[in-house]
Coordinates of C-alpha atoms in Angstrom, one line a residue:
Chain A
M1 CA -32.9 -7.9 -49.9
D2 CA -29.5 -7.1 -48.4
L3 CA -27.8 -8.7 -45.4
E4 CA -28.6 -6.0 -43.0
E5 CA -32.3 -6.1 -43.8
L6 CA -32.5 -9.8 -43.5
V7 CA -30.7 -9.8 -40.2
K8 CA -33.0 -7.1 -39.0
R9 CA -36.0 -9.2 -39.9
A10 CA -34.5 -12.3 -38.4
K11 CA -34.0 -10.4 -35.2
A12 CA -37.6 -9.5 -35.2
G13 CA -38.4 -13.2 -35.2
D14 CA -38.8 -13.8 -38.9
Q15 CA -37.8 -17.4 -39.4
E16 CA -37.9 -17.1 -43.2
A17 CA -35.3 -14.4 -43.2
L18 CA -33.0 -16.5 -41.1
V19 CA -33.4 -19.5 -43.4
R20 CA -32.6 -17.2 -46.4
L21 CA -29.5 -15.9 -44.7
V22 CA -28.2 -19.4 -44.1
M23 CA -29.2 -20.7 -47.5
A24 CA -27.5 -17.8 -49.2
K25 CA -24.2 -19.3 -48.0
K26 CA -25.3 -22.9 -47.6
E27 CA -22.1 -24.4 -49.2
E28 CA -19.9 -22.5 -46.9
F29 CA -21.8 -23.7 -43.8
Y30 CA -22.0 -27.2 -45.2
R31 CA -18.4 -27.6 -46.0
L32 CA -17.3 -26.0 -42.8
A33 CA -19.3 -28.5 -40.8
Y34 CA -18.1 -31.3 -43.1
V35 CA -14.5 -30.5 -42.3
Y36 CA -15.3 -31.3 -38.7
L37 CA -17.8 -34.1 -39.0
G38 CA -17.0 -35.8 -42.2
N39 CA -20.4 -37.2 -43.1
N40 CA -23.6 -35.7 -44.4
E41 CA -25.9 -36.8 -41.6
D42 CA -23.9 -35.3 -38.8
V43 CA -23.5 -32.1 -40.8
L44 CA -27.2 -31.7 -41.3
D45 CA -27.8 -32.4 -37.6
A46 CA -25.2 -29.8 -36.7
M47 CA -26.7 -27.3 -39.0
E48 CA -30.1 -27.9 -37.5
D49 CA -28.7 -27.2 -34.1
M50 CA -27.0 -24.1 -35.4
I51 CA -30.1 -22.6 -36.9
V52 CA -32.1 -23.1 -33.7
L53 CA -29.3 -21.4 -31.8
L54 CA -29.1 -18.6 -34.3
F55 CA -32.9 -18.0 -34.0
E56 CA -32.8 -18.0 -30.3
N57 CA -29.7 -15.7 -30.0
I58 CA -29.8 -13.4 -32.9
R59 CA -31.0 -10.6 -30.8
R60 CA -27.6 -10.6 -29.1
L61 CA -25.9 -10.0 -32.4
K62 CA -25.1 -6.3 -32.3
N63 CA -23.5 -5.9 -35.7
G64 CA -25.6 -7.3 -38.5
A65 CA -22.7 -7.3 -40.9
S66 CA -20.9 -9.9 -38.9
F67 CA -23.7 -12.3 -39.1
Y68 CA -21.8 -14.9 -41.1
S69 CA -18.7 -15.0 -38.9
W70 CA -20.9 -15.1 -35.8
S71 CA -23.1 -17.9 -37.2
K72 CA -20.1 -19.9 -38.4
T73 CA -18.7 -19.7 -34.9
I74 CA -21.9 -21.1 -33.6
L75 CA -21.8 -23.9 -36.2
V76 CA -18.2 -24.8 -35.2
N77 CA -19.4 -25.0 -31.6
C78 CA -22.2 -27.2 -32.7
C79 CA -19.7 -29.5 -34.5
H80 CA -17.6 -29.6 -31.4
S81 CA -20.5 -30.6 -29.3
T82 CA -21.5 -33.3 -31.8
L83 CA -18.0 -34.7 -31.7
R84 CA -18.1 -34.7 -27.9
K85 CA -21.3 -36.6 -28.0
Q86 CA -19.9 -39.1 -30.5
K87 CA -17.0 -39.8 -28.1
K88 CA -19.6 -40.8 -25.6
V89 CA -21.8 -42.8 -27.9
I90 CA -20.2 -45.7 -29.7
A91 CA -22.1 -46.4 -32.9
M92 CA -23.1 -50.0 -33.5
E93 CA -21.7 -49.7 -36.9
E94 CA -18.3 -48.2 -36.5
V95 CA -17.1 -48.6 -40.0
P96 CA -19.1 -46.6 -42.5
E97 CA -20.3 -48.3 -45.7
G98 CA -17.7 -47.8 -48.3
S99 CA -18.6 -45.3 -51.0
Y100 CA -18.0 -45.7 -54.7
Q101 CA -15.1 -43.3 -54.5
D102 CA -13.2 -45.6 -52.2
V103 CA -10.5 -47.5 -53.9
F104 CA -8.0 -49.6 -52.1
A105 CA -5.1 -47.2 -52.9
E106 CA -7.0 -44.3 -51.5
K107 CA -7.9 -46.3 -48.5
E108 CA -4.3 -47.1 -47.8
E109 CA -3.2 -43.6 -48.3
Q110 CA -6.0 -42.3 -46.1
I111 CA -4.9 -44.8 -43.4
A112 CA -1.3 -43.5 -43.8
L113 CA -2.5 -39.9 -43.7
K114 CA -4.6 -40.5 -40.7
K115 CA -1.5 -41.7 -38.9
H116 CA 0.1 -38.3 -39.6
W117 CA -2.9 -36.4 -38.7
A118 CA -3.1 -38.3 -35.4
K119 CA 0.2 -36.7 -34.4
L120 CA -1.3 -33.3 -34.4
S121 CA -3.5 -31.9 -31.7
E122 CA -7.2 -31.5 -32.2
R123 CA -6.8 -27.7 -32.4
Q124 CA -4.0 -27.9 -34.9
R125 CA -6.0 -30.2 -37.2
E126 CA -9.0 -27.9 -36.9
V127 CA -7.0 -24.8 -38.0
L128 CA -5.2 -26.6 -40.7
K129 CA -8.4 -28.0 -42.2
L130 CA -10.1 -24.6 -42.1
R131 CA -7.0 -23.0 -43.8
F132 CA -6.3 -25.6 -46.5
Y133 CA -9.6 -27.4 -47.1
L134 CA -11.8 -24.3 -47.0
D135 CA -9.2 -21.8 -48.1
L136 CA -10.1 -19.5 -45.3
D137 CA -7.7 -16.8 -44.5
Y138 CA -6.2 -16.4 -41.0
E139 CA -8.5 -13.6 -40.1
S140 CA -11.7 -15.6 -40.9
I141 CA -10.4 -18.5 -39.0
A142 CA -9.7 -16.3 -36.0
Q143 CA -13.2 -14.9 -36.2
I144 CA -15.0 -18.2 -36.6
L145 CA -13.0 -19.9 -33.9
N146 CA -13.2 -16.8 -31.8
I147 CA -9.5 -16.9 -31.1
P148 CA -6.7 -14.3 -31.6
L149 CA -5.1 -14.1 -35.0
G150 CA -1.7 -14.9 -33.5
T151 CA -3.0 -18.1 -32.1
V152 CA -4.3 -19.1 -35.5
K153 CA -0.9 -18.4 -37.0
S154 CA 1.0 -20.3 -34.4
R155 CA -1.3 -23.3 -34.6
I156 CA -1.0 -23.5 -38.4
H157 CA 2.8 -23.1 -38.1
N158 CA 3.2 -25.8 -35.5
G159 CA 0.8 -28.1 -37.2
L160 CA 2.6 -27.9 -40.5
R161 CA 5.9 -28.4 -38.9
L162 CA 4.7 -31.6 -37.1
L163 CA 3.1 -32.9 -40.4
K164 CA 6.3 -32.3 -42.3
Q165 CA 8.3 -34.1 -39.7
S166 CA 6.0 -37.0 -39.7
I167 CA 5.5 -37.4 -43.4
G168 CA 8.9 -36.2 -44.4
G169 CA 10.6 -38.8 -42.2
E170 CA 8.4 -41.6 -43.5
W171 CA 8.8 -40.4 -47.0
V172 CA 12.6 -40.4 -46.7
E173 CA 12.3 -43.9 -45.6
Q174 CA 10.3 -44.8 -48.6
I175 CA 12.7 -43.3 -50.9
Chain B
M1 CA 4.7 -30.2 -54.9
N2 CA 5.5 -32.9 -52.4
K3 CA 3.4 -35.5 -50.9
F4 CA 3.0 -33.5 -47.8
E5 CA 1.0 -30.8 -49.7
N6 CA -1.1 -33.5 -51.2
I7 CA -2.6 -34.1 -48.0
F8 CA -4.4 -30.8 -48.3
E9 CA -5.0 -31.2 -51.9
E10 CA -6.8 -34.4 -51.4
G11 CA -8.7 -33.1 -48.5
K12 CA -9.5 -29.8 -50.3
A13 CA -10.6 -31.6 -53.4
E14 CA -13.0 -33.8 -51.4
I15 CA -14.4 -30.7 -49.7
D16 CA -14.7 -28.9 -53.0
R17 CA -16.7 -31.7 -54.5
L18 CA -19.2 -31.4 -51.7
S19 CA -22.4 -29.5 -52.2
A20 CA -25.1 -29.0 -49.7
P21 CA -27.8 -31.6 -50.1
D22 CA -31.2 -30.5 -51.4
D23 CA -33.0 -31.3 -48.3
L24 CA -30.9 -28.9 -46.2
E25 CA -33.4 -26.1 -46.5
K26 CA -36.2 -28.4 -45.5
R27 CA -34.3 -29.7 -42.5
L28 CA -33.5 -26.1 -41.4
R29 CA -37.1 -25.1 -41.6
S30 CA -38.3 -28.1 -39.7
A31 CA -35.7 -27.4 -37.1
L32 CA -37.2 -24.0 -36.7
A33 CA -40.8 -25.1 -36.8
N34 CA -42.5 -24.9 -33.4
R35 CA -39.8 -22.5 -32.2
R36 CA -41.4 -19.5 -30.7
V37 CA -39.7 -16.1 -30.5
P38 CA -37.9 -16.6 -27.2
R39 CA -38.2 -14.3 -24.4
R40 CA -35.4 -11.9 -24.6
P41 CA -32.7 -13.8 -22.8
L42 CA -30.9 -10.6 -21.7
Q43 CA -34.1 -9.0 -20.6
Q44 CA -35.0 -12.1 -18.6
W45 CA -31.6 -12.1 -17.0
K46 CA -32.1 -8.5 -16.1
L47 CA -35.5 -9.2 -14.8
R48 CA -34.3 -12.0 -12.7
T49 CA -31.5 -9.9 -11.3
A50 CA -34.0 -7.1 -10.6
V51 CA -36.4 -9.4 -8.9
A52 CA -33.6 -10.9 -6.8
L53 CA -32.4 -7.5 -5.9
I54 CA -35.8 -6.2 -5.0
A55 CA -36.6 -9.4 -3.0
F56 CA -33.2 -9.1 -1.3
S57 CA -33.6 -5.5 -0.4
L58 CA -37.2 -6.0 0.8
I59 CA -36.2 -9.0 2.9
A60 CA -33.1 -7.3 4.2
Y61 CA -34.9 -4.1 5.0
N62 CA -37.8 -5.9 6.6
Y63 CA -35.9 -8.8 8.1
D64 CA -37.1 -8.1 11.6
A65 CA -40.6 -7.7 10.3
L66 CA -40.5 -11.0 8.5
A67 CA -38.9 -12.7 11.4
Y68 CA -41.8 -11.7 13.6
Y69 CA -44.5 -12.1 11.0
G70 CA -43.3 -15.7 11.1
K71 CA -44.5 -15.9 14.7
Q72 CA -47.8 -14.0 14.3
F73 CA -51.2 -15.3 14.1
L74 CA -52.6 -14.0 10.9
G75 CA -56.2 -13.1 10.2
Y76 CA -57.2 -12.2 13.7
D77 CA -57.1 -8.4 13.4
Q78 CA -60.8 -7.9 13.5
I79 CA -61.3 -9.8 16.7
M80 CA -58.3 -8.6 18.6
N81 CA -58.4 -5.6 20.8
G82 CA -55.5 -3.1 20.5
T83 CA -53.5 -4.7 23.2
L84 CA -53.7 -8.2 21.7
K85 CA -52.9 -6.8 18.3
Q86 CA -49.7 -5.2 19.6
L87 CA -48.7 -8.4 21.4
N88 CA -49.4 -10.4 18.2
E89 CA -47.3 -8.0 16.2
L90 CA -44.5 -8.5 18.6
G91 CA -44.8 -12.2 18.1
K92 CA -45.6 -12.9 21.7
G93 CA -47.7 -16.0 21.0
Q94 CA -46.7 -19.6 20.6
L95 CA -47.5 -21.0 17.2
I96 CA -49.2 -24.4 17.2
S97 CA -50.8 -25.0 13.8
K98 CA -52.4 -28.3 14.6
S99 CA -55.7 -29.5 13.1
Y100 CA -58.5 -31.9 13.7
T101 CA -60.8 -32.9 10.9
F102 CA -64.4 -33.6 12.0
K103 CA -66.4 -36.3 10.4
N104 CA -68.6 -33.7 8.7
G105 CA -65.6 -32.2 7.0
F106 CA -65.1 -29.3 9.3
I107 CA -61.5 -28.6 10.2
L108 CA -60.5 -27.0 13.4
T109 CA -57.0 -25.6 13.5
L110 CA -55.4 -24.4 16.7
D111 CA -53.2 -21.7 15.2
G112 CA -51.6 -20.7 18.4
V113 CA -51.8 -19.8 22.0
M114 CA -50.8 -16.8 24.1
L115 CA -50.2 -17.3 27.8
D116 CA -49.7 -14.9 30.6
S117 CA -50.6 -14.8 34.3
N118 CA -54.2 -13.8 33.7
Q119 CA -55.3 -16.0 30.9
L120 CA -54.5 -18.6 28.3
L121 CA -55.7 -17.3 24.9
L122 CA -56.4 -19.8 22.1
F123 CA -56.4 -18.6 18.5
S124 CA -58.4 -21.1 16.5
T125 CA -59.9 -21.4 13.0
L126 CA -62.8 -23.5 12.2
K127 CA -63.0 -24.2 8.4
D128 CA -65.7 -25.6 6.3
P129 CA -64.7 -26.1 2.7
A130 CA -68.4 -26.2 1.7
G131 CA -68.9 -22.6 2.8
K132 CA -71.4 -23.4 5.5
V133 CA -69.3 -22.8 8.5
D134 CA -72.1 -20.9 10.2
Q135 CA -74.3 -24.0 10.1
G136 CA -72.0 -26.2 11.9
D137 CA -73.4 -27.7 15.1
M138 CA -70.4 -27.0 17.2
M139 CA -70.7 -27.1 20.9
P140 CA -70.2 -23.6 22.1
R141 CA -67.6 -24.5 24.7
M142 CA -64.1 -25.5 24.4
T143 CA -62.4 -27.3 27.2
I144 CA -58.7 -27.9 27.8
K145 CA -57.6 -31.0 29.7
G146 CA -54.3 -30.9 31.5
L147 CA -52.5 -33.3 33.7
I148 CA -54.8 -32.8 36.7
G149 CA -57.5 -30.3 35.9
E150 CA -59.9 -29.4 33.2
Y151 CA -60.1 -25.8 32.2
M152 CA -63.4 -24.3 30.9
E153 CA -63.5 -21.5 28.5
N154 CA -64.1 -18.1 30.1
N155 CA -65.1 -16.2 27.0
S156 CA -64.6 -16.1 23.3
T157 CA -64.7 -13.7 20.5
G158 CA -65.1 -14.9 16.9
Q159 CA -65.8 -13.8 13.4
I160 CA -67.3 -15.6 10.5
G161 CA -65.5 -14.9 7.2
A162 CA -67.5 -13.3 4.5
D163 CA -67.5 -16.4 2.3
K164 CA -68.6 -18.5 5.3
T165 CA -65.8 -20.9 4.9
E166 CA -64.2 -20.1 8.2
I167 CA -64.6 -18.7 11.7
K168 CA -61.7 -17.3 13.5
S169 CA -61.9 -17.0 17.2
V170 CA -60.0 -16.1 20.3
T171 CA -61.0 -18.0 23.4
S172 CA -59.9 -17.2 26.9
F173 CA -59.1 -19.7 29.6
A174 CA -57.8 -19.4 33.1
P175 CA -54.0 -19.9 32.9
P176 CA -53.2 -23.6 33.5
K177 CA -51.3 -24.5 36.6
F178 CA -47.6 -23.9 36.5
F179 CA -46.8 -27.6 36.1
E180 CA -49.1 -28.2 33.2
K181 CA -47.2 -28.6 29.9
K182 CA -49.0 -31.1 27.8
L183 CA -52.6 -30.0 27.2
T184 CA -55.4 -31.2 25.0
L185 CA -58.0 -29.0 23.5
T186 CA -61.4 -30.6 23.1
V187 CA -64.1 -29.2 20.9
S188 CA -67.4 -31.1 20.3
M189 CA -69.4 -31.1 17.1
I190 CA -72.8 -32.7 16.8
E191 CA -73.3 -34.5 13.6
K192 CA -76.6 -36.3 12.9
G193 CA -77.2 -36.7 16.6
T194 CA -73.8 -38.2 17.5
M195 CA -71.1 -36.3 19.2
D196 CA -67.8 -36.0 17.4
N197 CA -65.2 -35.0 19.9
G198 CA -62.2 -33.3 18.3
N199 CA -59.0 -33.4 20.3
I200 CA -55.9 -31.4 19.6
P201 CA -53.0 -32.1 21.9
F202 CA -50.4 -29.4 22.2
T203 CA -47.5 -28.6 24.4
L204 CA -47.3 -25.3 26.2
D205 CA -44.1 -23.5 25.7
R206 CA -43.6 -21.7 28.9
N207 CA -40.8 -19.7 27.5
T208 CA -43.3 -17.8 25.4
A209 CA -45.4 -17.1 28.4
M210 CA -45.5 -13.4 29.3
G211 CA -46.1 -13.6 33.1
Y212 CA -47.3 -10.4 34.6
T213 CA -46.4 -6.7 34.7
L214 CA -47.9 -5.8 38.1
K215 CA -49.1 -8.0 40.9
K216 CA -50.2 -6.3 44.1
D217 CA -52.3 -6.9 47.1
I218 CA -54.3 -3.8 47.7
N219 CA -56.6 -4.5 50.6
Q220 CA -58.5 -1.2 50.5
T221 CA -62.1 -0.6 51.0
F222 CA -64.6 1.8 49.5
D223 CA -66.9 2.6 52.4
V224 CA -69.9 4.6 51.0
D225 CA -73.0 5.2 53.1
G226 CA -72.2 2.1 55.1
S227 CA -71.8 -0.1 52.0
K228 CA -68.4 -1.6 51.7
I229 CA -66.6 -2.6 48.5
H230 CA -63.3 -4.3 49.2
I231 CA -60.5 -4.2 46.6
N232 CA -58.3 -7.2 47.3
S233 CA -55.6 -7.3 44.6
I234 CA -54.6 -6.3 41.2
L235 CA -52.9 -8.5 38.6
S236 CA -51.8 -6.9 35.4
S237 CA -50.4 -9.0 32.6
P238 CA -49.6 -8.1 29.0
T239 CA -53.1 -9.2 27.8
K240 CA -55.3 -7.7 30.5
T241 CA -55.6 -6.3 34.0
V242 CA -57.7 -8.0 36.6
I243 CA -59.0 -6.5 39.9
D244 CA -60.2 -8.9 42.5
G245 CA -62.5 -7.8 45.2
S246 CA -65.5 -8.7 47.4
V247 CA -68.7 -6.9 48.1
M248 CA -69.4 -8.3 51.4
N249 CA -67.1 -10.7 53.2
I250 CA -68.8 -13.6 54.9
L251 CA -69.0 -11.7 58.3
E252 CA -70.7 -8.8 56.7
L253 CA -73.1 -11.1 55.0
A254 CA -74.1 -12.7 58.3
E255 CA -74.4 -9.3 59.9
A256 CA -76.6 -8.0 57.2
K257 CA -78.8 -11.1 57.3
L258 CA -79.3 -10.6 61.1
S259 CA -80.0 -6.9 60.9
G260 CA -82.3 -7.3 57.9
E261 CA -80.4 -4.6 56.2
E262 CA -79.4 -6.5 53.0
R263 CA -78.3 -3.6 51.0
L264 CA -75.9 -5.4 48.9
A265 CA -77.4 -8.9 49.1
H266 CA -78.8 -8.6 45.6
I267 CA -75.9 -6.8 44.1
S268 CA -74.8 -7.6 40.6
L269 CA -71.8 -6.4 38.5
D270 CA -74.1 -3.8 37.0
S271 CA -74.7 -2.4 40.4
F272 CA -71.4 -0.7 40.7
D273 CA -69.3 1.2 38.4
L274 CA -65.7 0.6 39.2
R275 CA -63.1 2.2 36.9
L276 CA -59.4 1.8 36.5
Y277 CA -57.2 4.8 35.6
A278 CA -53.6 4.5 34.6
N279 CA -51.7 7.7 34.3
D280 CA -55.1 9.5 34.5
K281 CA -56.4 7.7 31.5
E282 CA -59.3 5.3 31.8
L283 CA -58.6 1.7 30.8
T284 CA -61.3 0.0 28.8
K285 CA -63.3 -2.5 30.7
Q286 CA -63.3 -5.9 29.2
G287 CA -65.5 -7.9 31.4
G288 CA -65.9 -9.3 34.8
G289 CA -67.4 -11.9 37.0
M290 CA -69.1 -12.3 40.3
G291 CA -69.8 -15.3 42.5
T292 CA -70.6 -16.2 46.1
S293 CA -68.1 -18.3 48.0
L294 CA -67.0 -18.8 51.6
Q295 CA -65.3 -15.5 51.3
G296 CA -68.6 -13.8 50.6
I297 CA -69.6 -12.1 47.4
I298 CA -66.5 -11.9 45.3
F299 CA -66.0 -10.3 42.0
N300 CA -63.4 -9.6 39.4
E301 CA -63.3 -6.7 37.0
D302 CA -61.2 -7.1 33.8
Y303 CA -59.6 -4.1 32.1
D304 CA -57.2 -3.5 29.3
A305 CA -53.4 -4.0 29.9
L306 CA -51.5 -1.4 31.8
P307 CA -49.3 1.0 29.9
T308 CA -45.6 0.3 30.1
D309 CA -44.7 3.7 31.4
L310 CA -47.0 3.4 34.5
Q311 CA -46.7 6.3 36.8
K312 CA -50.0 6.4 38.6
L313 CA -52.7 3.9 39.1
E314 CA -56.2 4.6 40.6
I315 CA -59.3 2.7 41.1
K316 CA -62.4 4.8 41.2
L317 CA -65.8 3.8 42.5
V318 CA -68.0 6.0 40.3
S319 CA -71.3 4.8 41.6
L320 CA -73.0 2.1 43.5
G321 CA -76.5 0.8 43.4
T322 CA -77.7 -0.3 46.7
D323 CA -81.0 -1.5 48.1
H324 CA -82.8 0.5 50.7
Q325 CA -85.7 0.1 53.0
V326 CA -88.5 2.5 52.2
N327 CA -91.8 1.3 53.7
Q328 CA -94.0 4.0 52.4
S329 CA -97.4 4.1 50.8
Y330 CA -98.6 6.5 48.1
T331 CA -102.2 7.0 47.1
L332 CA -102.8 6.9 43.4
K333 CA -105.8 7.7 41.3
P334 CA -106.7 6.5 37.9
G335 CA -105.6 8.8 35.0
S336 CA -102.6 10.8 34.1
D337 CA -102.5 13.5 36.7
N338 CA -100.8 11.8 39.7
P339 CA -97.9 13.8 41.2
A340 CA -94.4 12.5 41.0
L341 CA -93.2 10.5 44.0
S342 CA -90.1 11.4 45.8
I343 CA -88.5 8.4 47.5
L344 CA -85.2 8.7 49.2
G345 CA -84.3 11.6 47.1
Q346 CA -85.2 9.8 43.8
T347 CA -88.0 11.0 41.6
I348 CA -90.5 8.6 40.3
E349 CA -93.1 10.0 37.9
I350 CA -96.4 8.3 37.7
K351 CA -97.4 8.7 34.1
K352 CA -100.6 6.8 33.9
V353 CA -102.8 4.6 36.1
Y354 CA -105.4 2.5 34.2
P355 CA -107.2 -0.8 34.2
S356 CA -106.5 -3.3 31.5
E357 CA -107.8 -6.8 31.0
G358 CA -108.5 -7.2 34.7
D359 CA -105.2 -5.8 35.8
T360 CA -104.4 -2.4 37.2
C361 CA -101.5 -0.9 35.2
I362 CA -99.2 1.8 36.5
T363 CA -96.9 3.4 34.0
L364 CA -94.0 5.1 35.7
S365 CA -90.6 6.5 34.9
S366 CA -87.4 7.1 36.8
E367 CA -83.8 7.5 36.3
D368 CA -82.2 4.3 35.1
G369 CA -81.0 2.3 38.1
V370 CA -83.9 3.1 40.3
V371 CA -85.9 -0.1 40.9
L372 CA -88.7 -0.7 43.2
T373 CA -87.4 -4.0 44.5
K374 CA -90.2 -4.7 46.9
V375 CA -93.6 -3.1 45.9
Y376 CA -97.3 -4.0 46.4
L377 CA -100.5 -2.4 45.4
L378 CA -103.4 -2.0 47.9
I379 CA -106.6 -2.3 45.9
D380 CA -109.5 -1.4 48.1
G381 CA -107.4 -2.3 51.1
R382 CA -106.4 -5.7 49.6
R383 CA -102.6 -6.1 49.1
V384 CA -101.7 -7.6 45.8
S385 CA -98.2 -8.5 44.5
L386 CA -96.7 -7.2 41.3
N387 CA -97.6 -9.6 38.5
N388 CA -95.1 -8.4 35.9
T389 CA -93.4 -5.4 34.4
Q390 CA -94.0 -4.6 30.7
D391 CA -93.2 -2.1 28.0
D392 CA -89.8 -1.1 29.2
H393 CA -88.2 1.6 27.3
Y394 CA -85.2 3.9 27.9
D395 CA -84.8 7.5 26.8
K396 CA -81.6 9.4 26.8
I397 CA -82.1 12.9 28.1
A398 CA -79.5 15.6 27.8
E399 CA -79.0 17.4 31.0
G400 CA -76.3 20.0 30.8
K401 CA -73.1 18.4 29.8
S402 CA -74.0 14.9 30.9
G403 CA -77.1 13.1 30.1
K404 CA -79.2 10.6 31.9
I405 CA -81.3 7.7 31.0
I406 CA -84.9 7.7 31.9
H407 CA -86.4 4.2 32.2
T408 CA -90.2 4.1 31.6
R409 CA -92.2 0.9 32.3
T410 CA -95.6 -0.3 33.2
L411 CA -96.3 -2.4 36.3
H412 CA -99.2 -4.8 36.2
F413 CA -101.0 -5.7 39.3
P414 CA -103.8 -8.3 39.2
G415 CA -107.3 -7.0 40.0
T416 CA -109.0 -3.6 39.8
G417 CA -110.6 -1.4 42.3
Q418 CA -111.6 2.1 43.3
T419 CA -108.9 3.1 45.8
L420 CA -105.3 2.4 44.9
E421 CA -102.3 2.7 47.1
L422 CA -98.7 1.9 46.1
D423 CA -96.8 0.3 48.9
V424 CA -93.1 0.7 48.3
Q425 CA -91.1 -1.3 50.8
R426 CA -87.7 -1.5 49.3
M427 CA -86.0 0.4 46.5
T428 CA -82.6 0.2 44.8
Y429 CA -81.0 3.2 43.4
V430 CA -77.7 4.2 42.1
K431 CA -75.7 6.9 43.9
T432 CA -72.7 8.6 42.5
Y433 CA -69.7 8.7 44.7
N434 CA -66.5 9.1 42.6
E435 CA -64.3 7.8 45.4
V436 CA -60.7 7.0 44.5
V437 CA -58.3 4.5 45.9
N438 CA -54.7 5.1 44.9
I439 CA -52.5 2.1 44.3
P440 CA -48.8 2.7 44.9
V441 CA -47.0 1.6 41.7
K442 CA -43.5 1.6 43.0

């Protein structure tokens, strides 16, 4: 069954069609949310929020072909609202349990990197992650974030410049 | 490749290692479970806008209507006459909406009042949630207590709702004195032998009072065949028009008593037909009253309210029933072939004369309004009084354009005999006069 047909069914209230649409690109959705949220539980919560919103609003989607960019925009919005909530709620256990991947070196580097990342604005980090972690092209980013292409470009450009300044300077010092 | 680019390499590598967990699909399904197809949000929005627009346009268009519906007494259409309906539609009443709950569960609500110079009208609803409002043992009279006086109800019109849960009524009282503001309505209900007095206090808002439209002393007299009907005054208010008059003032009463010519001594409101014409149109009669006071026999006749464009106002005495001396005897014989009697120009047909159960019965008929007010029967020379009158019936008879009513009845005199003589001493009859008194309007 093709995309158009599934979207049509989903619009008619067919939940199964909607689940199939999301599952067809589950990795893309999952990774996108992970870029924002960084842990499995939050990603799953965000995706649950997303699919409910998709179900309730799919009638408003005029062009069935743009289902994925539309639904990813919604997922990003869900991630943003999750992050907003997290700012208000301070978890009892702030430091997550270390995973097997974590080695001290990595930890240190991560801490160092976080410092650089911290110099960027939230919006710049978002665009850079989408561009480089998910390999999304400018146009896709613009669609998902629902912002003009020029804005995507300028945010990436400025973000990279800031990172270079930050890391480069430090790096120079280290050399 | 510098360190800087590694940032993304590391991050990208981490992301690339990720794969959606197996329970994703399950979680997605459970999130959707119990979700119904929502109402079309856009449609709902449209609907809301439409409803708002319709409501707005209706309210805007009918703003005046709604404004005065707010002041109307609702549900009284059936028991209001045209004039009251109009006044109600104009919101001329004062809303009260106060209730009293009786011990038996009945609830009396004073919905509102309407006040003008002629009367205070109370609009009230008696409710019985049990649907047995017609079985309530309510005292038929309402009273209103004021600062000084107590006002008794004059008359009342009511209607029981089809489901017998409520009675709506309009009750008329004399208008309270000008200084009365705080009043208390009292209605009594008898419940298991004990009286339950319900009091509803209310404050009269004199600003809503309607006053009068025409108030005039008339002081004119209809003098017909020596009988005098005095018209003293007229008071017209938005709810009704009242004409006050007297039949005999106290001097005339004394005169009549002395002369023995008590033509009008036994007059009743039914005796005369007084009509009110405004702009040549007859106003509906609503009621009236009569009483004897130091002023003589006084009466009031109530009519509908005057029209607003009043040009001409006339009071017409259509007819008057007066009592006359006759003092004549008529010989009757048993059977059905007695000739008709002609007394003071009135025809009385003797239908049948017969004995029955020791009585002598005389069946006679006359035009309605003709009454033998003082009559005896001489049986073999012995004068006996009328015992009773039975079997009255009335027949409408068409006579040209107008009709007349023939009243047939049977007079019972005690005792029987061979020779019978009807001794008619006094008789009342109605005479048509159609005399008019013109009331200057300006």
